[in-house]
Structure formats: C-alpha cells, structure tokens
Amino acid sequence: MYLRTRLEKTIVIVMLTIGGILVSLPFVWMILSSFKNDQEVLSIPPTLFPQDPTLEHYINLFQNLNFDVYLVNTLIIVFCSMIGLLFNTMAGYGFGKFQFKGKEAWFVVVLLTMMLPAQVTMVPTYLILNEMGLTNTMSGIVLPGLVAAFNIFLIRQFMVTIPDALIEAARLDGAGEFYIFFRLVLPLSMPVVAVQIILTFIAAWNSFLWPLIVANDQSLYTLSVGLALLQDQHVTNYGLQMAGSAFMVVPIIIIFIIFQKYIMEGFNISGIK
Amino acid sequence: MNNFKTKMTPFLFIGPAVAILLLFAFLPIIVALVISFTDTNLVGLANYSEINFIGIRNYINLLSDGNFLQSIGNTFFYVIIGVPLSVGSSFLIAVLLHLVGSWLASTFRVIYYVPSVTNIVAIAVVWGFLYNQEYGLFNYLLSLVDIGRIPWLEDPFVAKLSLILLAVWKSNGVSMLIFLAALQSIPRSYYEAADIDGANRWQKLRYITIPSMSFATFFVTITTLIGWMQFFEEPFVMTDGGPLNGTNSIALFIYQEGFQYSEFGYGAAASFILFAFIIIATLIQFKFRNKDQSL
C-alpha cells in the first residue's frame, strides 16, 4: 500500500493535517487562553491570540494557590514511583532468570492481580490503608500504585532473552548477585527499562485517584488534585484554570516529545503486534 | 549456608514487589469478597462488632437499585458507541499514517499520541471550558455556521455523547501504535505480488491489509472493550455522573458508594458485578491469545 501520484499523497496529508489540528485544538486553546486576562477569556466572539498577554494567572498559581506545595508533592511521588520501578525490574529479573520452588504459582498470583479492574480493589485497599493508619500520609498515597503487575510481566518477557551464560560467567568470576543485577543485567535491559522510566514518570506525574482518596490535608495534595480543587473554587475563572492545566500538561508534552522515539519503539519490544 | 543463600536469592529479587502486590492487590480481592456479603459502612469501620453478615442481600438490593441499573445502561451505551468509534478512528489514523513518508508519519504520530499522556484533570478543565454553553469555543464555532447552542454537558443524552467524544480523543494513541506496528509487519512482497496480479488499491486493502491485521484488531477491540466497561475518569471529573445520573457508569457508581456514601459492603458487591462482566471479556481474550501464540 503505497501512493503513486502526487495528488493522492496530498489528499492523505491534508486529511492527516485536519485531524491533527482537531486533536491539538484543546491544547492550543488552553495555552492561548492561559495568557488572556479575565475579560478577554470570556469575550464573545473569542479572540484567537491574547491581545494583551499577561502572566498574572501563572503568578497567581504560585503566590496564592499553593501550586509550589503541589509541585513538590508531585515530584516526591515521581521519585517514589522510580523506586517502585526498581522493584518491578528486580521482580522481572527474579521471575525471568531464576528457577525456584513455587515460581509458577507466584507468577500466577502476579498475573491475577493484573486482570482485576481497579474498582474492585479500590474500596478494600482504602480499608487496608486505614487499618495500617496510612490514610492522609504520603506513604498511603504512594504505596497502592507502587508496583504494577503488567510492568513486571513486560520486563520479565525481556529478561528471559538475556543469555544465562553471561550471568553464569559473572557468578564464576565471584560477582555478588546484586552486583550482577546492577552492573550487568540492568545495563543489558536498558531498551525496556528506558521505556518504563518514561512511562512511570508520566503516570506518577498524572496520578490523581489515590492522592484524591487518601489525602485530606491540602499540604499533601498533588498537582492534579490541586487543579481539581482550583476548578471547584474558581468556577468561571477560565484563564486561571487554563494556566493551571498548562502547568500540568506542558512539561509532560515536552518530555514526551524528547523521548517519544523510545516509547514508540517500546511497542515493538513488548511484542504486541 | 551457601546453599541456603543461593536458594534465597530469587526471593530477594521478587520479594519487595510481590509483598506489595500481595498487600495492596491480592489481599483486597479477598477483603472485597468478604465485605460484599456484609453491611460494612462507616459505623462498622469504627467498631467491628457493628458489622453484620447479610448474605447476598447487597446483590439483591443492587438489582433493584434504580441508580445502579441506570449506570449499567449508561455503561453499555458507552461500550456500544465508544468501542467501534475508538477502534475505527485509531485504525483509520494508523492506515493514513502508514501511507505517508516516514518523517511526516512520525510527526503526526506524536500529535495523535499526545492526548494519551495528558493528565485527566487538566483534560477535564480544558474540555469543560470548550464545552461551556455560553463561553465555550465549540458553541462559538457552531454559531458561525448558524447552529444554536448545544447543551454539551447539561442534557443527559448529549452529555453521554460529549464524554464519548472526549474519551475517544484521549484514547486513540495506544491503539494507533498497535495498528501501526501491525501494518509495518506486513511483508511488502504481498503487495508487490498483488500489483503483478493487477489488484487495485481497494482489493489490496480488503484482501491483504485487513486480514493481516486480524490479530491486532482483535487485541485492540478486546482491550478497548475492557477499558470502556471500566469507564470512570471522564464522567468522574467532567460531570460527576450527572445530569440526572445520565452519565453515571458502573465504575463511578462503585466509587460513589464506597467513598461518598461510605457504603463499603454495597460498593464491593457492585464491583463484583462489574468484575463478572469484565471476566467474560477477559476470558475471550485469553482464549484467543492462546490460540494465536503471539504473546
């Protein structure tokens, strides 16, 4: 299926361009509106470009609306999620490269948790956190989503392909197990781990439900929970709302564009074809 | 001693992850099953002696709960409209992307994927503005072509469609990549052979492209189906189930029972009804995967 004539190619490109404009319209509108002042953002007919660009909404976010606190909390969650990714990778290595008693049974347990919809475990997980006294704490926000069965599965699939001989050779040379993991296995697994790092970062930055359920104090709110609060409190202040959204969305889009090559290729690595 | 150490090594690696999964993913399944047969609520949480075993009464009550039945109806509406729309649009995008040159395709690929990595609250805020009946961009654009104001989120039926539009926009990315990978794995020689036989473009699409992508299509359809059955975030952040419960989904109903009304037992029972729907879809998926041996 390839195109023969110039005309055909033009038609396809025009279709893709129209689709692309429609898909990116909400982002463009968000960024443009975030620089408009209060009157202009509600004006009819709307202006496309801000006539009198202002940064007041962005300043307001940090001076009066605690977005600095939310940002720090979000970065803490991102950091913790990377520890979770380390656990996932270790488990993927354990399941992929070791033979031990009960291995199949444990792996089935891992896969079983993957099949369950989040809604089934949401209420009891909260009850368990409550029982452990972890509600309204950072640990309570981070722990439920720390480990993901699907990621363990993906990493395991990759680890299986690492030759046993390499690991055995390192053992014969007297390397410790964790030395082997960090200095040999981890570098070899970089193609799959790199994708996981990016996806984990994005997921942690966007995490919303558990912070919302677990955090009662505003001092524990993440950016997304803070943004939801802002939407409730400043219902018609669309300029402010757009600035808050842009602050959440733009960093992720930049990170995504920088690393998108790895994510797109990651789909081939994960073997979903 | 050395032997013992060798035996323990794998558990050092899988230990942390498995422990967390057991505590926050496996144990909750058991807890959910148990409390779904009790009247656990906020009172029971403070004092366990207040929790009573009530058999299957939660499940019986659910089946006569108007809100729950409505949320099932809404969920099926989302699935019936949303799944074909999602699969169809991501398929179309993938085919078009595959037709154009490589650098153009990779640029557009990024544009179409970006909504998938965007925070749902930010999406709700931005789309809430776009959908605003008075000041929103959508109604303004429609007024240019003399179409009156559409109550995007104010009418129970229109609101469902608005949420579907938003969700399709957000979810296209991943399916598109899977389709694209499948398209790229079709050997070029198939098309060259068809060219020699004088096949036209439509015949090539119909007899080579679509059959070669049957596994990808099935995989995407099933995962999309499961995703739409758990439709939660969009109504949660956009409409909170309203107006008149018109956009409520099963997943949102569970959240409301659990965290707004603190009826933990009742919510857990509802979650198992949702799970029953999903397990049927999952079993079909696994059966297909085993047959195909692709994973």
Coordinates of C-alpha atoms in Angstrom, one line a residue:
Chain A
M1 CA 0.0 0.0 0.0
Y2 CA 1.9 3.0 -1.2
L3 CA 0.8 6.1 -3.0
R4 CA 1.5 6.6 -6.7
T5 CA 0.6 10.1 -7.6
R6 CA 1.3 13.4 -6.0
L7 CA -2.5 14.1 -5.8
E8 CA -3.1 11.1 -3.6
K9 CA -0.3 12.0 -1.3
T10 CA -1.6 15.5 -1.0
I11 CA -5.1 14.2 -0.1
V12 CA -3.8 11.9 2.6
I13 CA -1.6 14.7 4.1
V14 CA -4.5 17.1 4.1
M15 CA -6.7 14.6 5.9
L16 CA -3.9 14.0 8.5
T17 CA -3.4 17.7 8.9
I18 CA -7.1 18.4 9.5
G19 CA -7.2 15.6 12.0
G20 CA -4.0 16.8 13.7
I21 CA -5.4 20.3 14.1
L22 CA -8.6 18.9 15.6
V23 CA -6.6 16.7 18.0
S24 CA -4.3 19.5 19.1
L25 CA -7.1 22.2 19.3
P26 CA -7.7 21.8 23.0
F27 CA -4.0 22.2 23.8
V28 CA -3.6 25.2 21.6
W29 CA -6.8 26.8 23.1
M30 CA -5.5 26.0 26.6
I31 CA -2.2 27.7 26.1
L32 CA -3.6 30.7 24.3
S33 CA -6.3 31.3 26.9
S34 CA -3.9 31.0 29.8
F35 CA -2.3 34.3 28.7
K36 CA -5.5 36.2 28.4
N37 CA -6.9 38.5 31.1
D38 CA -10.2 37.8 32.8
Q39 CA -12.3 39.9 30.5
E40 CA -10.8 38.7 27.3
V41 CA -11.0 35.0 28.1
L42 CA -14.8 35.2 28.3
S43 CA -15.2 37.6 25.4
I44 CA -17.6 36.8 22.6
P45 CA -16.6 36.5 19.8
P46 CA -13.4 34.9 21.3
T47 CA -10.0 36.2 20.3
L48 CA -7.5 33.7 19.0
F49 CA -4.3 35.3 20.2
P50 CA -4.2 37.2 23.5
Q51 CA -4.4 40.9 22.7
D52 CA -2.7 41.9 25.9
P53 CA -0.6 38.8 27.0
T54 CA -0.4 38.5 30.8
L55 CA 1.4 36.2 33.1
E56 CA -0.9 37.1 36.1
H57 CA -2.5 33.6 36.2
Y58 CA 0.8 31.8 36.4
I59 CA 2.0 34.1 39.1
N60 CA -1.3 33.7 41.0
L61 CA -1.0 29.9 40.9
F62 CA 2.3 30.1 42.9
Q63 CA 1.6 33.1 45.1
N64 CA -1.9 32.4 46.3
L65 CA -2.9 28.9 45.3
N66 CA -0.1 26.7 46.8
F67 CA 1.0 25.2 43.4
D68 CA 4.5 25.2 44.8
V69 CA 3.5 22.8 47.5
Y70 CA 1.6 20.6 45.0
L71 CA 4.6 20.6 42.7
V72 CA 6.9 19.3 45.5
N73 CA 4.4 16.6 46.4
T74 CA 4.1 15.5 42.8
L75 CA 7.9 15.3 42.5
I76 CA 8.0 13.2 45.7
I77 CA 5.5 10.8 44.1
V78 CA 7.6 10.7 40.9
F79 CA 10.7 9.8 42.9
C80 CA 8.9 7.1 44.8
S81 CA 7.5 5.6 41.6
M82 CA 11.1 5.2 40.4
I83 CA 11.7 3.0 43.5
G84 CA 8.6 1.1 42.5
L85 CA 10.1 0.6 39.0
L86 CA 13.3 -0.8 40.6
F87 CA 11.1 -3.3 42.5
N88 CA 9.3 -4.2 39.2
T89 CA 12.6 -4.6 37.4
M90 CA 14.0 -6.8 40.2
A91 CA 10.9 -8.9 40.2
G92 CA 11.0 -9.2 36.4
Y93 CA 14.7 -10.4 36.7
G94 CA 13.7 -12.8 39.5
F95 CA 10.9 -14.4 37.5
G96 CA 12.8 -14.3 34.2
K97 CA 16.2 -15.7 35.2
F98 CA 15.9 -17.9 38.3
Q99 CA 14.5 -21.3 38.9
F100 CA 12.9 -21.7 42.3
K101 CA 10.2 -23.6 44.1
G102 CA 6.8 -22.2 43.6
K103 CA 7.9 -19.9 40.8
E104 CA 4.9 -20.6 38.6
A105 CA 2.4 -20.2 41.5
W106 CA 3.9 -16.8 42.5
F107 CA 3.8 -15.6 38.9
V108 CA 0.2 -16.6 38.5
V109 CA -0.6 -14.5 41.6
V110 CA 1.1 -11.6 40.0
L111 CA -0.8 -12.0 36.7
L112 CA -4.1 -12.5 38.6
T113 CA -3.8 -9.0 40.1
M114 CA -3.3 -7.6 36.6
M115 CA -6.7 -8.9 35.5
L116 CA -8.7 -7.2 38.2
P117 CA -10.3 -3.9 37.5
A118 CA -9.1 -1.1 39.8
Q119 CA -12.6 -0.6 41.0
V120 CA -12.8 -4.0 42.7
T121 CA -9.7 -3.3 44.9
M122 CA -10.3 0.4 45.4
V123 CA -12.6 0.2 48.4
P124 CA -10.8 -2.7 50.3
T125 CA -7.3 -1.1 49.6
Y126 CA -8.6 2.0 51.3
L127 CA -9.8 -0.1 54.2
I128 CA -6.4 -1.8 54.5
L129 CA -4.6 1.6 54.4
N130 CA -7.0 2.8 57.1
E131 CA -6.2 -0.2 59.2
M132 CA -2.5 0.5 58.8
G133 CA -3.0 4.1 59.8
L134 CA -1.7 5.3 56.4
T135 CA -4.6 7.4 55.4
N136 CA -3.7 11.1 54.9
T137 CA 0.0 10.2 54.7
M138 CA 2.4 10.3 51.8
S139 CA 3.1 6.6 52.2
G140 CA -0.6 5.9 51.8
I141 CA -0.7 7.9 48.6
V142 CA 2.3 6.1 47.1
L143 CA 2.1 2.5 48.2
P144 CA -1.0 1.2 46.4
G145 CA 0.3 2.1 43.0
L146 CA 4.0 1.4 43.6
V147 CA 4.2 -2.0 41.9
A148 CA 2.4 -2.8 38.7
A149 CA 1.9 -6.4 37.6
F150 CA 1.8 -5.6 33.9
N151 CA 5.2 -3.9 34.1
I152 CA 6.7 -6.9 35.9
F153 CA 5.3 -9.1 33.1
L154 CA 6.8 -6.9 30.3
I155 CA 10.2 -6.7 32.0
R156 CA 10.2 -10.4 32.6
Q157 CA 9.5 -11.1 28.9
F158 CA 12.6 -9.1 28.1
M159 CA 14.8 -10.6 30.8
V160 CA 14.1 -14.1 29.6
T161 CA 16.1 -13.2 26.4
I162 CA 19.3 -12.4 28.3
P163 CA 21.7 -15.4 27.9
D164 CA 22.2 -17.4 31.0
A165 CA 25.9 -17.9 30.1
L166 CA 26.6 -14.2 30.7
I167 CA 25.1 -14.3 34.2
E168 CA 26.9 -17.7 35.0
A169 CA 30.2 -16.3 33.8
A170 CA 29.8 -13.3 36.2
R171 CA 29.0 -15.7 39.1
L172 CA 32.1 -17.8 38.4
D173 CA 34.1 -14.6 38.5
G174 CA 32.8 -14.2 42.0
A175 CA 30.4 -11.3 41.4
G176 CA 27.6 -10.9 44.0
E177 CA 24.0 -11.3 43.0
F178 CA 23.2 -7.6 43.4
Y179 CA 26.4 -6.6 41.6
I180 CA 25.3 -8.8 38.7
F181 CA 21.9 -7.2 38.7
F182 CA 23.0 -3.6 38.8
R183 CA 26.2 -3.8 36.7
L184 CA 25.3 -6.5 34.1
V185 CA 21.5 -7.2 33.9
L186 CA 20.3 -3.6 34.3
P187 CA 22.5 -2.1 31.5
L188 CA 21.6 -5.0 29.2
S189 CA 17.9 -4.3 29.9
M190 CA 18.1 -0.6 29.1
P191 CA 15.8 -0.8 26.0
V192 CA 12.9 -1.9 28.0
V193 CA 13.8 -0.1 31.3
A194 CA 14.2 3.2 29.5
V195 CA 10.6 3.0 28.2
Q196 CA 9.4 2.0 31.6
I197 CA 11.2 5.0 33.2
I198 CA 9.4 7.4 30.8
L199 CA 6.0 5.8 31.2
T200 CA 6.4 5.6 35.0
F201 CA 7.3 9.2 35.2
I202 CA 4.3 10.3 33.1
A203 CA 2.0 8.0 35.2
A204 CA 3.3 9.4 38.5
W205 CA 3.1 13.0 37.4
N206 CA -0.5 12.4 36.3
S207 CA -1.5 10.3 39.4
F208 CA -4.9 11.5 40.6
L209 CA -7.2 9.0 42.2
W210 CA -5.1 7.8 45.1
P211 CA -3.9 11.2 46.1
L212 CA -7.5 12.3 46.0
I213 CA -8.8 9.4 48.1
V214 CA -6.0 9.3 50.6
A215 CA -5.0 13.0 51.1
N216 CA -7.2 15.1 53.3
D217 CA -4.8 17.9 54.0
Q218 CA -4.0 20.4 51.3
S219 CA -0.3 20.0 52.2
L220 CA -0.4 16.5 50.7
Y221 CA -2.2 17.4 47.5
T222 CA -0.6 16.7 44.2
L223 CA -0.9 19.0 41.1
S224 CA -3.8 17.1 39.7
V225 CA -5.8 17.2 43.0
G226 CA -4.9 20.8 43.4
L227 CA -6.1 21.5 39.9
A228 CA -9.4 19.8 40.6
L229 CA -9.8 21.9 43.7
L230 CA -9.0 25.1 41.7
Q231 CA -11.7 24.1 39.2
D232 CA -14.2 23.9 42.1
Q233 CA -13.2 27.1 43.7
H234 CA -12.8 29.3 40.7
V235 CA -15.6 28.1 38.5
T236 CA -15.7 30.9 36.0
N237 CA -12.1 32.0 36.1
Y238 CA -11.1 30.2 33.0
G239 CA -7.8 32.0 32.5
L240 CA -6.6 30.7 35.8
Q241 CA -7.9 27.2 35.1
M242 CA -6.2 27.1 31.8
A243 CA -2.9 28.3 33.4
G244 CA -3.1 25.5 36.0
S245 CA -3.8 22.9 33.3
A246 CA -1.0 24.2 31.1
F247 CA 1.4 24.0 34.0
M248 CA 0.5 20.3 34.4
V249 CA 0.4 19.4 30.7
V250 CA 3.2 21.3 29.0
P251 CA 6.1 19.6 30.9
I252 CA 4.8 16.2 30.1
I253 CA 4.3 17.0 26.4
I254 CA 7.9 18.3 26.3
I255 CA 9.3 15.2 28.0
F256 CA 7.1 13.0 25.7
I257 CA 8.4 14.7 22.6
I258 CA 12.0 14.4 23.6
F259 CA 11.7 10.7 24.4
Q260 CA 8.9 9.6 22.1
K261 CA 11.2 7.6 19.9
Y262 CA 11.8 5.2 22.8
I263 CA 8.1 4.8 23.6
M264 CA 7.1 4.2 20.0
E265 CA 9.9 1.6 19.7
G266 CA 8.9 0.1 23.0
F267 CA 5.8 -1.2 21.5
N268 CA 7.8 -3.4 19.2
I269 CA 10.0 -4.6 22.2
S270 CA 6.9 -5.5 24.2
G271 CA 5.9 -7.8 21.4
I272 CA 2.4 -6.5 20.9
K273 CA 1.9 -6.8 17.2
Chain B
M1 CA 24.9 -21.9 54.4
N2 CA 26.0 -21.2 50.9
N3 CA 23.2 -23.5 49.6
F4 CA 20.7 -21.6 51.7
K5 CA 21.9 -18.3 50.3
T6 CA 21.6 -19.5 46.7
K7 CA 18.0 -20.6 47.4
M8 CA 17.1 -17.3 48.9
T9 CA 18.5 -15.1 46.1
P10 CA 15.4 -15.2 43.8
F11 CA 13.2 -14.2 46.7
L12 CA 15.4 -11.2 47.4
F13 CA 14.6 -10.0 43.9
I14 CA 10.9 -10.8 43.7
G15 CA 10.3 -10.2 47.4
P16 CA 9.6 -6.4 47.6
A17 CA 7.3 -6.4 44.5
V18 CA 5.4 -9.5 45.5
A19 CA 4.9 -8.3 49.1
I20 CA 3.4 -5.0 47.9
L21 CA 1.2 -6.8 45.4
L22 CA 0.0 -9.2 48.0
L23 CA -0.9 -6.4 50.4
F24 CA -2.4 -3.9 48.0
A25 CA -3.7 -6.0 45.1
F26 CA -4.2 -9.6 46.3
L27 CA -5.5 -9.1 49.8
P28 CA -8.0 -6.5 48.7
I29 CA -9.6 -9.1 46.4
I30 CA -10.3 -11.3 49.5
V31 CA -11.4 -8.4 51.6
A32 CA -13.8 -7.2 48.8
L33 CA -15.3 -10.6 48.5
V34 CA -15.9 -10.9 52.3
I35 CA -17.3 -7.4 52.8
S36 CA -19.6 -7.7 49.8
F37 CA -21.6 -10.1 52.0
T38 CA -21.8 -7.7 54.9
D39 CA -23.3 -4.3 55.7
T40 CA -19.8 -2.7 56.3
N41 CA -20.1 1.1 56.4
L42 CA -18.5 4.0 58.4
V43 CA -20.1 2.8 61.6
G44 CA -18.7 -0.8 61.1
L45 CA -15.3 0.6 60.3
A46 CA -15.1 2.3 63.8
N47 CA -16.5 -0.7 65.6
Y48 CA -16.2 -4.2 64.0
S49 CA -18.9 -5.6 66.2
E50 CA -21.4 -3.5 64.2
I51 CA -20.7 -5.4 61.0
N52 CA -23.3 -7.9 60.2
F53 CA -23.2 -10.8 57.7
I54 CA -26.2 -10.3 55.5
G55 CA -25.7 -12.9 52.8
I56 CA -26.5 -11.9 49.3
R57 CA -28.8 -9.1 50.3
N58 CA -26.4 -6.4 48.8
Y59 CA -26.5 -8.2 45.5
I60 CA -30.3 -8.4 45.6
N61 CA -30.6 -4.8 46.6
L62 CA -28.3 -3.8 43.7
L63 CA -30.5 -5.4 41.1
S64 CA -33.5 -3.3 42.3
D65 CA -31.4 -0.1 42.7
G66 CA -32.6 2.3 40.0
N67 CA -29.3 4.2 40.0
F68 CA -27.3 1.0 39.6
L69 CA -29.4 -0.2 36.8
Q70 CA -29.2 3.1 35.1
S71 CA -25.4 3.1 35.4
I72 CA -25.3 -0.4 33.8
G73 CA -27.4 1.0 31.0
N74 CA -25.1 4.0 30.6
T75 CA -22.1 1.8 30.6
F76 CA -23.5 -0.4 27.8
F77 CA -24.3 2.8 25.9
Y78 CA -20.7 3.9 26.3
V79 CA -19.4 0.5 25.1
I80 CA -21.7 0.2 22.1
I81 CA -20.9 3.7 20.8
G82 CA -17.4 4.1 22.1
V83 CA -15.7 0.9 21.2
P84 CA -16.4 1.0 17.4
L85 CA -15.6 4.7 17.3
S86 CA -12.3 4.2 19.2
V87 CA -11.2 1.2 17.2
G88 CA -12.4 2.7 13.9
S89 CA -10.7 6.0 14.3
S90 CA -7.4 4.6 15.5
F91 CA -7.4 2.2 12.6
L92 CA -8.1 4.9 10.1
I93 CA -5.3 7.1 11.6
A94 CA -2.8 4.2 11.5
V95 CA -3.7 3.4 7.9
L96 CA -3.3 7.1 6.8
L97 CA 0.0 7.4 8.8
H98 CA 1.3 4.3 7.1
L99 CA 0.6 5.8 3.6
V100 CA 2.8 8.9 4.0
G101 CA 6.5 9.3 4.2
S102 CA 8.4 8.4 7.4
W103 CA 9.3 11.8 8.8
L104 CA 5.7 13.1 8.3
A105 CA 4.3 10.0 9.8
S106 CA 6.5 10.3 12.9
T107 CA 5.5 13.9 13.4
F108 CA 1.8 13.2 13.1
R109 CA 2.2 10.1 15.3
V110 CA 3.4 12.3 18.1
I111 CA 0.5 14.7 17.7
Y112 CA -2.1 11.9 17.8
Y113 CA -0.5 10.3 20.8
V114 CA -0.1 13.4 23.0
P115 CA -3.7 13.3 24.4
S116 CA -2.9 9.8 25.9
V117 CA -0.1 11.2 28.1
T118 CA -2.1 14.2 29.3
N119 CA -3.4 14.4 32.8
I120 CA -7.2 13.7 33.1
V121 CA -7.9 16.6 35.4
A122 CA -6.3 19.0 33.0
I123 CA -8.3 17.5 30.2
A124 CA -11.5 17.9 32.2
V125 CA -10.7 21.5 32.9
V126 CA -9.8 22.4 29.3
W127 CA -12.7 20.4 27.8
G128 CA -15.1 21.8 30.4
F129 CA -14.2 25.3 29.0
L130 CA -14.5 24.1 25.4
Y131 CA -17.9 22.6 26.2
N132 CA -19.2 25.6 28.2
Q133 CA -22.6 26.5 26.8
E134 CA -22.1 30.3 26.8
Y135 CA -18.3 31.0 26.6
G136 CA -17.1 27.7 25.1
L137 CA -15.2 27.6 21.8
F138 CA -17.4 24.7 20.4
N139 CA -20.6 26.6 20.6
Y140 CA -19.0 29.7 19.2
L141 CA -17.7 27.8 16.2
L142 CA -21.1 26.3 15.7
S143 CA -22.8 29.7 15.9
L144 CA -20.6 30.8 12.9
V145 CA -22.5 28.2 10.8
D146 CA -25.9 29.1 12.4
I147 CA -26.2 26.2 14.7
G148 CA -27.8 27.1 18.1
R149 CA -26.1 26.4 21.4
I150 CA -25.7 22.8 22.2
P151 CA -26.1 21.8 25.9
W152 CA -22.9 19.7 25.8
L153 CA -22.9 18.7 29.4
E154 CA -26.3 19.9 30.5
D155 CA -28.5 17.3 28.8
P156 CA -28.3 13.7 30.0
F157 CA -28.2 12.2 26.5
V158 CA -25.9 14.8 24.8
A159 CA -23.6 14.7 27.8
K160 CA -23.0 10.9 27.3
L161 CA -22.0 11.7 23.7
S162 CA -19.8 14.5 24.8
L163 CA -17.9 12.2 27.2
I164 CA -17.5 9.6 24.5
L165 CA -16.0 12.2 22.1
L166 CA -13.6 13.3 24.8
A167 CA -12.6 9.7 25.6
V168 CA -12.1 8.7 22.0
W169 CA -9.9 11.8 21.6
K170 CA -7.9 10.8 24.6
S171 CA -7.5 7.0 24.0
N172 CA -6.6 6.9 20.3
G173 CA -2.9 6.9 20.8
V174 CA -2.1 3.4 22.1
S175 CA -4.4 1.6 19.7
M176 CA -3.0 3.6 16.8
L177 CA 0.6 2.5 17.7
I178 CA -0.5 -1.2 17.9
F179 CA -2.2 -0.9 14.5
L180 CA 0.8 0.9 13.1
A181 CA 3.2 -1.9 14.3
A182 CA 0.9 -4.5 12.7
L183 CA 0.8 -2.6 9.4
Q184 CA 4.6 -2.3 9.3
S185 CA 5.0 -6.0 9.9
I186 CA 3.0 -6.9 6.7
P187 CA 5.7 -8.1 4.2
R188 CA 6.0 -5.7 1.2
S189 CA 6.2 -8.7 -1.1
Y190 CA 2.4 -9.4 -0.6
Y191 CA 1.6 -6.0 -2.2
E192 CA 4.1 -6.5 -4.9
A193 CA 2.6 -9.9 -5.8
A194 CA -0.8 -8.2 -5.8
D195 CA 0.5 -5.5 -8.1
I196 CA 1.7 -8.1 -10.6
D197 CA -1.8 -9.7 -10.5
G198 CA -3.2 -6.2 -11.2
A199 CA -5.1 -5.7 -8.0
N200 CA -6.4 -2.3 -7.3
R201 CA -6.0 -0.4 -4.1
W202 CA -9.3 -1.3 -2.6
Q203 CA -8.7 -5.0 -3.3
K204 CA -5.3 -4.8 -1.6
L205 CA -6.9 -3.2 1.5
R206 CA -9.7 -5.7 1.5
Y207 CA -7.7 -8.9 0.8
I208 CA -4.2 -8.2 2.2
T209 CA -4.2 -5.4 4.8
I210 CA -7.3 -6.2 6.8
P211 CA -6.8 -10.0 7.0
S212 CA -3.2 -9.5 8.0
M213 CA -4.3 -7.3 10.9
S214 CA -6.9 -9.6 12.3
F215 CA -4.9 -10.3 15.5
A216 CA -4.1 -6.7 16.1
T217 CA -7.7 -5.7 15.5
F218 CA -9.0 -8.3 17.9
F219 CA -6.5 -7.4 20.6
V220 CA -7.3 -3.7 20.3
T221 CA -11.0 -4.4 20.3
I222 CA -10.9 -6.5 23.5
T223 CA -8.6 -4.2 25.4
T224 CA -10.7 -1.2 24.3
L225 CA -13.9 -3.0 25.3
I226 CA -12.5 -3.8 28.8
G227 CA -11.4 -0.2 29.1
W228 CA -14.8 1.2 28.2
M229 CA -16.5 -1.2 30.6
Q230 CA -14.5 0.4 33.4
F231 CA -15.3 3.9 32.1
F232 CA -14.6 6.1 35.1
E233 CA -12.3 9.1 34.9
E234 CA -14.2 11.1 32.3
P235 CA -17.6 11.1 34.0
F236 CA -15.9 11.5 37.3
V237 CA -14.0 14.6 36.5
M238 CA -16.4 16.1 33.9
T239 CA -20.0 15.6 35.2
D240 CA -19.7 13.6 38.5
G241 CA -22.4 11.2 37.0
G242 CA -24.9 14.0 36.3
P243 CA -27.1 15.5 35.0
L244 CA -29.9 13.3 36.4
N245 CA -27.5 10.4 36.8
G246 CA -27.3 10.4 33.0
T247 CA -23.6 9.9 32.6
N248 CA -23.0 7.6 35.6
S249 CA -21.1 4.4 34.9
I250 CA -20.8 1.2 36.9
A251 CA -17.3 2.1 38.0
L252 CA -18.3 5.6 39.1
F253 CA -21.3 4.1 41.0
I254 CA -18.8 1.9 42.9
Y255 CA -16.7 4.9 43.7
Q256 CA -19.7 6.9 44.9
E257 CA -21.0 4.1 47.1
G258 CA -17.5 3.5 48.6
F259 CA -16.1 7.0 49.1
Q260 CA -19.1 9.4 49.1
Y261 CA -21.7 7.4 51.0
S262 CA -19.2 5.1 52.8
E263 CA -21.3 2.0 52.0
F264 CA -18.2 -0.2 51.6
G265 CA -20.1 -3.5 51.5
Y266 CA -22.6 -2.4 49.0
G267 CA -19.9 -0.8 46.8
A268 CA -17.8 -4.0 47.0
A269 CA -20.8 -6.1 45.8
A270 CA -21.3 -3.7 42.9
S271 CA -17.6 -4.1 42.0
F272 CA -18.0 -7.9 41.7
I273 CA -20.9 -7.5 39.3
L274 CA -18.6 -5.3 37.2
F275 CA -15.9 -7.9 37.6
A276 CA -18.2 -10.6 36.3
F277 CA -18.9 -8.5 33.1
I278 CA -15.1 -8.0 32.6
I279 CA -14.1 -11.5 33.3
I280 CA -16.2 -12.7 30.4
A281 CA -14.5 -10.3 28.1
T282 CA -11.0 -11.3 29.5
L283 CA -11.7 -15.0 29.1
I284 CA -12.4 -14.5 25.4
Q285 CA -9.2 -12.5 25.1
F286 CA -7.0 -15.2 26.8
K287 CA -8.6 -17.9 24.7
F288 CA -7.7 -16.0 21.6
R289 CA -4.2 -15.3 22.7
N290 CA -3.5 -19.0 23.5
K291 CA -4.7 -19.9 20.0
D292 CA -2.6 -17.3 18.4
Q293 CA 0.6 -18.0 20.5
S294 CA 1.7 -14.4 19.8
L295 CA 2.4 -13.4 23.4

